[in-house]
Tab-separated table of C-alpha atoms in Angstrom:
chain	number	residue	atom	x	y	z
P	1327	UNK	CA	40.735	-87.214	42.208
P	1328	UNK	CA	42.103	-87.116	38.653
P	1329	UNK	CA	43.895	-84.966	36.829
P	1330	UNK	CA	41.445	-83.083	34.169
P	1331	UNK	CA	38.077	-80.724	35.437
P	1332	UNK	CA	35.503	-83.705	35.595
P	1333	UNK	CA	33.439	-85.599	37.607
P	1334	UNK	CA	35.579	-84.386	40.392
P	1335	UNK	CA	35.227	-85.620	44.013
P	1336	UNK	CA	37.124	-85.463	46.888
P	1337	UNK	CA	39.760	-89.205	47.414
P	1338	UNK	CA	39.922	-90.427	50.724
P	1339	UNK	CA	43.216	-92.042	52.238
P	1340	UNK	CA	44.275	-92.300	55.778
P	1341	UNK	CA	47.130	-93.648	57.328
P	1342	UNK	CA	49.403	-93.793	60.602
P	1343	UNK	CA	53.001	-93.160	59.468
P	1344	UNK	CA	52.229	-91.035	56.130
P	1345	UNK	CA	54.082	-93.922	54.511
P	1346	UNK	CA	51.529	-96.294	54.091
P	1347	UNK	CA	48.418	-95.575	53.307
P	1348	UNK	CA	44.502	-96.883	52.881
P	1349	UNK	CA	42.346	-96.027	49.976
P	1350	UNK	CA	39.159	-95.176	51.228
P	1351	UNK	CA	35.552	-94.361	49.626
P	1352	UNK	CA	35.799	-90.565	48.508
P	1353	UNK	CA	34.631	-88.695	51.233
P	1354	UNK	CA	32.914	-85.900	49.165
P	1355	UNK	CA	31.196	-86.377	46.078
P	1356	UNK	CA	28.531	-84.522	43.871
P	1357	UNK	CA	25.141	-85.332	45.748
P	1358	UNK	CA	23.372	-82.026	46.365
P	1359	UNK	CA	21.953	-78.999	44.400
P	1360	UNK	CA	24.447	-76.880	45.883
P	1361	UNK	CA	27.523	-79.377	44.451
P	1362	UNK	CA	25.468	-81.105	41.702
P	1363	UNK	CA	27.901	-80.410	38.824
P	1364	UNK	CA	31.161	-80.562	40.934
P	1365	UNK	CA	33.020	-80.895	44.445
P	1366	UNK	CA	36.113	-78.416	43.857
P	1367	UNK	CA	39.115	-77.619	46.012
P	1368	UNK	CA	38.864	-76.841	49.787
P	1369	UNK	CA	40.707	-77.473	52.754
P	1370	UNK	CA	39.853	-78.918	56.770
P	1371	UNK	CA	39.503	-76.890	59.603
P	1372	UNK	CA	39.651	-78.373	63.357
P	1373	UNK	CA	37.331	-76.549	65.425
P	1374	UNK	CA	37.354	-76.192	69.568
P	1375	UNK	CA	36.518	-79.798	70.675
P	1376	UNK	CA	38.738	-81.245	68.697
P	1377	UNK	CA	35.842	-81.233	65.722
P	1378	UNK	CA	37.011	-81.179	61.761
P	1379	UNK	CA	35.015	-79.420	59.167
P	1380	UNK	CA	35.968	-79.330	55.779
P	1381	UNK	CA	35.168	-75.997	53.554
P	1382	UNK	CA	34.830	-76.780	49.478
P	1383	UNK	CA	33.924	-75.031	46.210
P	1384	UNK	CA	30.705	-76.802	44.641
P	1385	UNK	CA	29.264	-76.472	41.214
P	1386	UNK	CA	25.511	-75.266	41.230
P	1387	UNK	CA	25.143	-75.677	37.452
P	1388	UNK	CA	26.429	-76.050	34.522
P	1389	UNK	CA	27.585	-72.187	33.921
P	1390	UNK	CA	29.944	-73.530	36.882
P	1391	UNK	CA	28.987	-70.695	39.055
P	1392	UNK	CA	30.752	-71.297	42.422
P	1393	UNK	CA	29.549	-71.638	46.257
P	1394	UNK	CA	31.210	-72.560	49.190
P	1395	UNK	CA	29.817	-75.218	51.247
P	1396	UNK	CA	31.006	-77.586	53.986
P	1397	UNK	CA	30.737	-81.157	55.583
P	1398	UNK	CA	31.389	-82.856	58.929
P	1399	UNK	CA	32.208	-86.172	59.870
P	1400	UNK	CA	29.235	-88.557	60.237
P	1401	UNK	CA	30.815	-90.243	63.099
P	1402	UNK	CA	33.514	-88.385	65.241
P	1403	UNK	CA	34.234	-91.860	66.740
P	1404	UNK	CA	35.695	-93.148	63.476
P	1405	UNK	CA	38.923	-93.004	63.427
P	1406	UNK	CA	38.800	-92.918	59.837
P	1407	UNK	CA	35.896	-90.315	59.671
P	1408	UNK	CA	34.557	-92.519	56.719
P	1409	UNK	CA	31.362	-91.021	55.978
P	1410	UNK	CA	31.293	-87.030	55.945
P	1411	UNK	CA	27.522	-85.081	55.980
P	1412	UNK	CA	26.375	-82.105	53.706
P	1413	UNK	CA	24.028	-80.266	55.957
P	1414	UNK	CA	21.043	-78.687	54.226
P	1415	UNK	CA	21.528	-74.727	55.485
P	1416	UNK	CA	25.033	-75.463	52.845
P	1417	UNK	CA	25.751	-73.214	50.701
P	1418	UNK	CA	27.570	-71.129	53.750
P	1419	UNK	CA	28.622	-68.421	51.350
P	1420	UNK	CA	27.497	-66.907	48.064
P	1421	UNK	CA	29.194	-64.663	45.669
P	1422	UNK	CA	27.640	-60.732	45.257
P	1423	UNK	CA	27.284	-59.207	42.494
P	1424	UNK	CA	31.243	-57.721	43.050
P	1425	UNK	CA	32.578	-61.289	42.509
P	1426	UNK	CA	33.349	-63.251	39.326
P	1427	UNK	CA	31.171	-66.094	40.305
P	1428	UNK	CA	32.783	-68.364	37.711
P	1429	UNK	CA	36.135	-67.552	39.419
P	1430	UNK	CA	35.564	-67.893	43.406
P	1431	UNK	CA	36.795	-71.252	44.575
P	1432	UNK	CA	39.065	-73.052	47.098
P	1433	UNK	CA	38.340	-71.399	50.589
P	1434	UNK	CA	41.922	-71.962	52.850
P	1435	UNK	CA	41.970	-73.557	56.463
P	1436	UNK	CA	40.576	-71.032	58.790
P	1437	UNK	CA	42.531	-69.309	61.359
P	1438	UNK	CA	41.225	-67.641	64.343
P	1439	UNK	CA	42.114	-63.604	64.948
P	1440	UNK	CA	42.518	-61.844	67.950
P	1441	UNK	CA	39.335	-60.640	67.620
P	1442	UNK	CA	37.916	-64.027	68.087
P	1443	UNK	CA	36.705	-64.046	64.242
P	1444	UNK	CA	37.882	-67.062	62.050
P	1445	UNK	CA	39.040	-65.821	58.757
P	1446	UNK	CA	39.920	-67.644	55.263
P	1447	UNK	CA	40.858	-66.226	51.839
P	1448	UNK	CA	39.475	-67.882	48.476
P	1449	UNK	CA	41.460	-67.353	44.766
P	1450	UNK	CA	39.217	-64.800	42.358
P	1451	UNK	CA	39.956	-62.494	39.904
P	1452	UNK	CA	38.571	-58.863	39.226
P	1453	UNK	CA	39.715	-58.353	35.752
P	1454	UNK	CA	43.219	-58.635	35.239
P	1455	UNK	CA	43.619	-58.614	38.795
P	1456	UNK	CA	44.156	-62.214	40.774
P	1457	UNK	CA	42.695	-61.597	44.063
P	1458	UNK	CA	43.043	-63.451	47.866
P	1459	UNK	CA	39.339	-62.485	49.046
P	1460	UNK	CA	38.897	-62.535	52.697
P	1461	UNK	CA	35.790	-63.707	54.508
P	1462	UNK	CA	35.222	-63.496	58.445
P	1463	UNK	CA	32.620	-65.262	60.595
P	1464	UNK	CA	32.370	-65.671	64.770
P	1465	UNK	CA	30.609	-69.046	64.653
P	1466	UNK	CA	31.852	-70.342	61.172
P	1467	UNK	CA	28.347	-70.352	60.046
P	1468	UNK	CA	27.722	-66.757	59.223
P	1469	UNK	CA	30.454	-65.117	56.746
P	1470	UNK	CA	31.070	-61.781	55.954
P	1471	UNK	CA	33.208	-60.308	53.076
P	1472	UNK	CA	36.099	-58.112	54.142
P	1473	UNK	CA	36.007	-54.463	52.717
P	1474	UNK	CA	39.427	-55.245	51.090
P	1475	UNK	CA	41.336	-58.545	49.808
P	1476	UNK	CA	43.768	-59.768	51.965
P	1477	UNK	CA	46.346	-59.188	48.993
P	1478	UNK	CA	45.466	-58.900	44.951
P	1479	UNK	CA	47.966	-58.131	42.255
P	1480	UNK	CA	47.737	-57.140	38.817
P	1481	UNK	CA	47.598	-59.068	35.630
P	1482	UNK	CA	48.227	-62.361	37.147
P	1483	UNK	CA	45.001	-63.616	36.228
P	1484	UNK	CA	42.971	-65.919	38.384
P	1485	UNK	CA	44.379	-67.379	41.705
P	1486	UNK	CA	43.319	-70.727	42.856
P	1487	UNK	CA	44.095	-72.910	45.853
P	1488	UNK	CA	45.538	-70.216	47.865
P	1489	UNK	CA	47.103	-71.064	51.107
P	1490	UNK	CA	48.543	-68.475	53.692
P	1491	UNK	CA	50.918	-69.700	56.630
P	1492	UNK	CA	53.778	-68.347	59.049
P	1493	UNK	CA	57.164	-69.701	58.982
P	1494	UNK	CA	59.968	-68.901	62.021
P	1495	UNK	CA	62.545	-66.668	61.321
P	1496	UNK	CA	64.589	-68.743	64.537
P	1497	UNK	CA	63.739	-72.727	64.398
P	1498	UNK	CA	61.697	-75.370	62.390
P	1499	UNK	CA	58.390	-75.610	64.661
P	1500	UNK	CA	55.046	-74.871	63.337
P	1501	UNK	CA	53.432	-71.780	64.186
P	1502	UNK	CA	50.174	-70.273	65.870
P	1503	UNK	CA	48.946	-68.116	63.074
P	1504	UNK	CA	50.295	-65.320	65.364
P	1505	UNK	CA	54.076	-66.736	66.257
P	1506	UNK	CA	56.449	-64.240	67.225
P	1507	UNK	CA	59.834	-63.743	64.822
P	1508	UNK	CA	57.664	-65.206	61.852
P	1509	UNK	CA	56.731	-64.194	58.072
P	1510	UNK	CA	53.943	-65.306	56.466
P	1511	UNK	CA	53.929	-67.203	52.937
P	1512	UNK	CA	51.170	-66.574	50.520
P	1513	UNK	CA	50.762	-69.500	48.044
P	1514	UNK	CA	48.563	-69.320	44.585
P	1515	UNK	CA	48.241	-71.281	41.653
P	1516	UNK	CA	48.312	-69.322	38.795
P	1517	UNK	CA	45.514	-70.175	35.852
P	1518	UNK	CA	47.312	-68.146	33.238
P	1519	UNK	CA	50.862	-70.378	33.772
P	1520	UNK	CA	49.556	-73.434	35.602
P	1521	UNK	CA	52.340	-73.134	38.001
P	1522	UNK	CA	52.679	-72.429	41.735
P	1523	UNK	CA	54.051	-69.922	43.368
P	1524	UNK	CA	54.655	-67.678	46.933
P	1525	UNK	CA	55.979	-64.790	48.228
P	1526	UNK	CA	57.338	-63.840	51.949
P	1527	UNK	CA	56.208	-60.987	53.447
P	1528	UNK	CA	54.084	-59.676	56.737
P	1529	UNK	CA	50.640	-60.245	57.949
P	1530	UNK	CA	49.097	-56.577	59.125
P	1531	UNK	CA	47.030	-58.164	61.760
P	1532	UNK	CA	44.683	-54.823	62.506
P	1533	UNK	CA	43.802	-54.291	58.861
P	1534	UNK	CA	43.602	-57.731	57.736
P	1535	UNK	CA	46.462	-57.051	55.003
P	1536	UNK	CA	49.528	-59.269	53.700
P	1537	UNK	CA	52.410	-57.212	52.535
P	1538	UNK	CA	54.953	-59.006	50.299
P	1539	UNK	CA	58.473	-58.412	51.243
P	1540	UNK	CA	60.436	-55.608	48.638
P	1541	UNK	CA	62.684	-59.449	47.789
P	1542	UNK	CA	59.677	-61.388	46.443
P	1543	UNK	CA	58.608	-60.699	43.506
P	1544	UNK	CA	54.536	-60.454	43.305
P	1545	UNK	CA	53.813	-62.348	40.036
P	1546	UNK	CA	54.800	-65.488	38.007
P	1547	UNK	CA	58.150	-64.113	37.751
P	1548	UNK	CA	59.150	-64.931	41.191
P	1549	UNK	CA	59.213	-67.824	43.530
P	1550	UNK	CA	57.964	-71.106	42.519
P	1551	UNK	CA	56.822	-73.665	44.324
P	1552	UNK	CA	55.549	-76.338	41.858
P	1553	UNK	CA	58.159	-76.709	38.976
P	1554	UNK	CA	55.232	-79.419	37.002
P	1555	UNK	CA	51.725	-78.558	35.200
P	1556	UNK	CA	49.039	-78.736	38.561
């Protein structure tokens, strides 16, 4: 909510025909140690049993070294899910002493692997180098860094609010994060250009690796998304 790095929290709007909407009371705010000096980016996740969770980037203090944390509703049987809880085992994940800690935010929705492991990426940077950095867990309380990003390119500076998706090659359905005759689209705002941008390529399921096609160009000179100042 707002458009400058603040006292940021997260709005809350619902609505039944995404034409009209209902301003709500934000639904995640600074409140705890482990967000104290800011609620960042983040995205929901609907677990078996129908159950949301949202992941987010808090502030621990005022160096604005970065943590991931998460909430769930305070009432599954409001249909508004008003009120959302910060358990007290958050933060869920920590950076190590290979990550930028300044530069480690907005975890993606999660999406489950073969293996049974739910995976997201986060935007970081490793010098020059903007980086998707993959985490897995089996329960979604317990993450592990991958070995390897899930993709990284040089001198693009830091990446934030990543998202990775599959499109069809054949129709206009969503996808399983596995469809058959799909691509994948890797999405990053760039903090060097304050612009958006994505590239089609392939998702190597057994190493945990996205592979731009050889027709999108890996850096702020190709594909943009967001044509305004994010």
């Amino acid at each position: 909510k707002g458009s400058v790095w603040g006292n940021i929290v997260w709005a809350h709007s619902v609505s039944k025909d995404l034409i009209n909407w209902i301003n709500l009371e934000p639904a995640i705010y600074p409140s705890k140690q482990f967000d104290k000096y800011g609620t960042w980016s983040g995205s929901a996740t609907v677990l078996p049993g129908n159950k949301p969770i949202i992941l987010y980037t808090g502030i621990v203090d005022a160096n604005k070294t970065q943590v991931q944390n998460y909430a769930v509703p305070a009432n599954l049987s409001d249909p508004y899910l008003r009120e959302w809880i910060k358990p007290d085992n958050n933060p869920l994940i920590v950076p190590d002493i290979s990550i930028n800690k300044t530069q480690f935010r907005d975890p993606t929705t999660a999406w489950m692997g073969k293996d049974g492991h739910w995976r997201i990426i986060m935007g970081s940077l490793r010098k020059k180098r903007g980086l998707a950095i993959m985490y897995r867990s089996k329960d979604f309380m317990r993450w592990i860094k991958a070995k390897h990003p899930l993709h990284s390119t040089a001198n693009t500076g830091n990446w934030e609010c990543p998202d990775f998706f599959p499109v069809s090659l054949q129709g206009t359905n969503g996808l399983d994060k596995y469809g058959e005759d799909s691509k994948y689209v890797l999405k990053n705002s760039m903090d060097l250009t304050r612009f958006e941008y994505y590239t089609v390529g392939t998702y190597d399921i057994k190493k945990d690796r996205y592979i731009p096609d050889n027709t999108s160009v890996d850096s702020w000179k190709g594909l943009r998304l967001d044509y305004g100042n994010f």
